[in-house]
Coordinates of C-alpha atoms in Angstrom, one line a residue:
X822 CA 0.5 51.9 48.2
X823 CA 2.1 54.6 50.3
X824 CA -0.6 57.1 49.4
X825 CA -3.4 55.0 51.1
X826 CA -4.2 55.8 54.7
X827 CA -2.7 53.6 57.4
X828 CA -6.0 51.8 58.2
X829 CA -6.3 50.7 54.6
X830 CA -2.7 49.7 54.2
X831 CA -2.6 47.5 57.3
X832 CA -5.0 44.8 56.1
X833 CA -3.3 44.8 52.7
X834 CA 0.2 44.4 54.4
X835 CA -1.1 41.6 56.6
X836 CA -2.6 39.8 53.6
X837 CA 0.6 40.2 51.6
X838 CA 2.7 38.9 54.5
X839 CA 0.7 35.7 54.7
X840 CA 0.3 35.2 51.0
X841 CA 4.1 35.6 50.4
X842 CA 5.0 33.6 53.4
X843 CA 2.9 30.6 52.4
X844 CA 3.9 30.9 48.8
X845 CA 7.6 30.5 49.7
X846 CA 7.0 27.5 52.0
X847 CA 7.4 24.0 50.6
X848 CA 4.4 22.8 52.7
X849 CA 2.3 25.9 52.3
X850 CA -0.4 24.4 50.2
X851 CA -0.7 21.4 52.5
X852 CA -1.1 23.8 55.5
X853 CA -3.9 25.7 53.7
X854 CA -5.6 22.4 52.9
X855 CA -5.4 21.4 56.6
X856 CA -6.7 24.8 57.6
X857 CA -9.6 24.6 55.2
X858 CA -10.5 21.0 56.2
X859 CA -10.4 22.0 59.8
X860 CA -12.7 25.0 59.3
X861 CA -15.1 22.8 57.3
X862 CA -15.3 20.2 60.1
X863 CA -15.8 22.9 62.7
X864 CA -18.5 24.8 61.0
X865 CA -20.3 22.2 58.9
X866 CA -20.0 18.8 60.5
X867 CA -19.9 19.6 64.2
X868 CA -22.9 21.9 63.7
X869 CA -25.0 18.9 62.8
X870 CA -24.2 17.1 66.0
X871 CA -24.0 19.9 68.6
X872 CA -26.6 22.4 67.4
X873 CA -29.9 20.6 66.6
X874 CA -32.8 22.4 65.1
X875 CA -34.8 22.9 68.3
X876 CA -37.3 25.4 67.1
X877 CA -37.9 23.5 63.9
X878 CA -38.6 20.2 65.6
X879 CA -40.7 21.5 68.5
X880 CA -42.9 24.1 66.8
X881 CA -44.8 23.9 63.6
X882 CA -45.4 27.5 62.7
X883 CA -43.3 30.7 62.6
X884 CA -45.7 32.4 65.0
X885 CA -45.2 29.6 67.7
X886 CA -41.4 29.9 67.2
X887 CA -41.5 33.7 67.6
X888 CA -43.7 33.5 70.7
X889 CA -41.3 31.0 72.3
X890 CA -38.2 33.1 71.6
X891 CA -39.9 36.2 72.8
X892 CA -40.9 34.4 76.0
X893 CA -37.4 33.1 76.6
X894 CA -35.8 36.5 76.0
X895 CA -38.2 38.6 78.1
X896 CA -38.8 36.0 80.8
X897 CA -42.6 36.4 80.6
X898 CA -43.4 32.7 80.2
X899 CA -46.8 31.9 81.6
X900 CA -46.8 28.8 83.8

């Protein structure tokens, strides 16, 4: 491990630090379960409620979606 450059050793050392730390803890597996559950709730469940499919419900074709996004980005919406 000492023959690898510093930039390659650092992520490996960080990973080993956390792996060994949680392995020695009595509640380590429970903490990982809580972390995983929390990430699932944040990225899967909350996405359904706070990020609706605006383009999919308001436009029927890909061309209409592309035109709308281009207009919003460039600010060339024709009124």
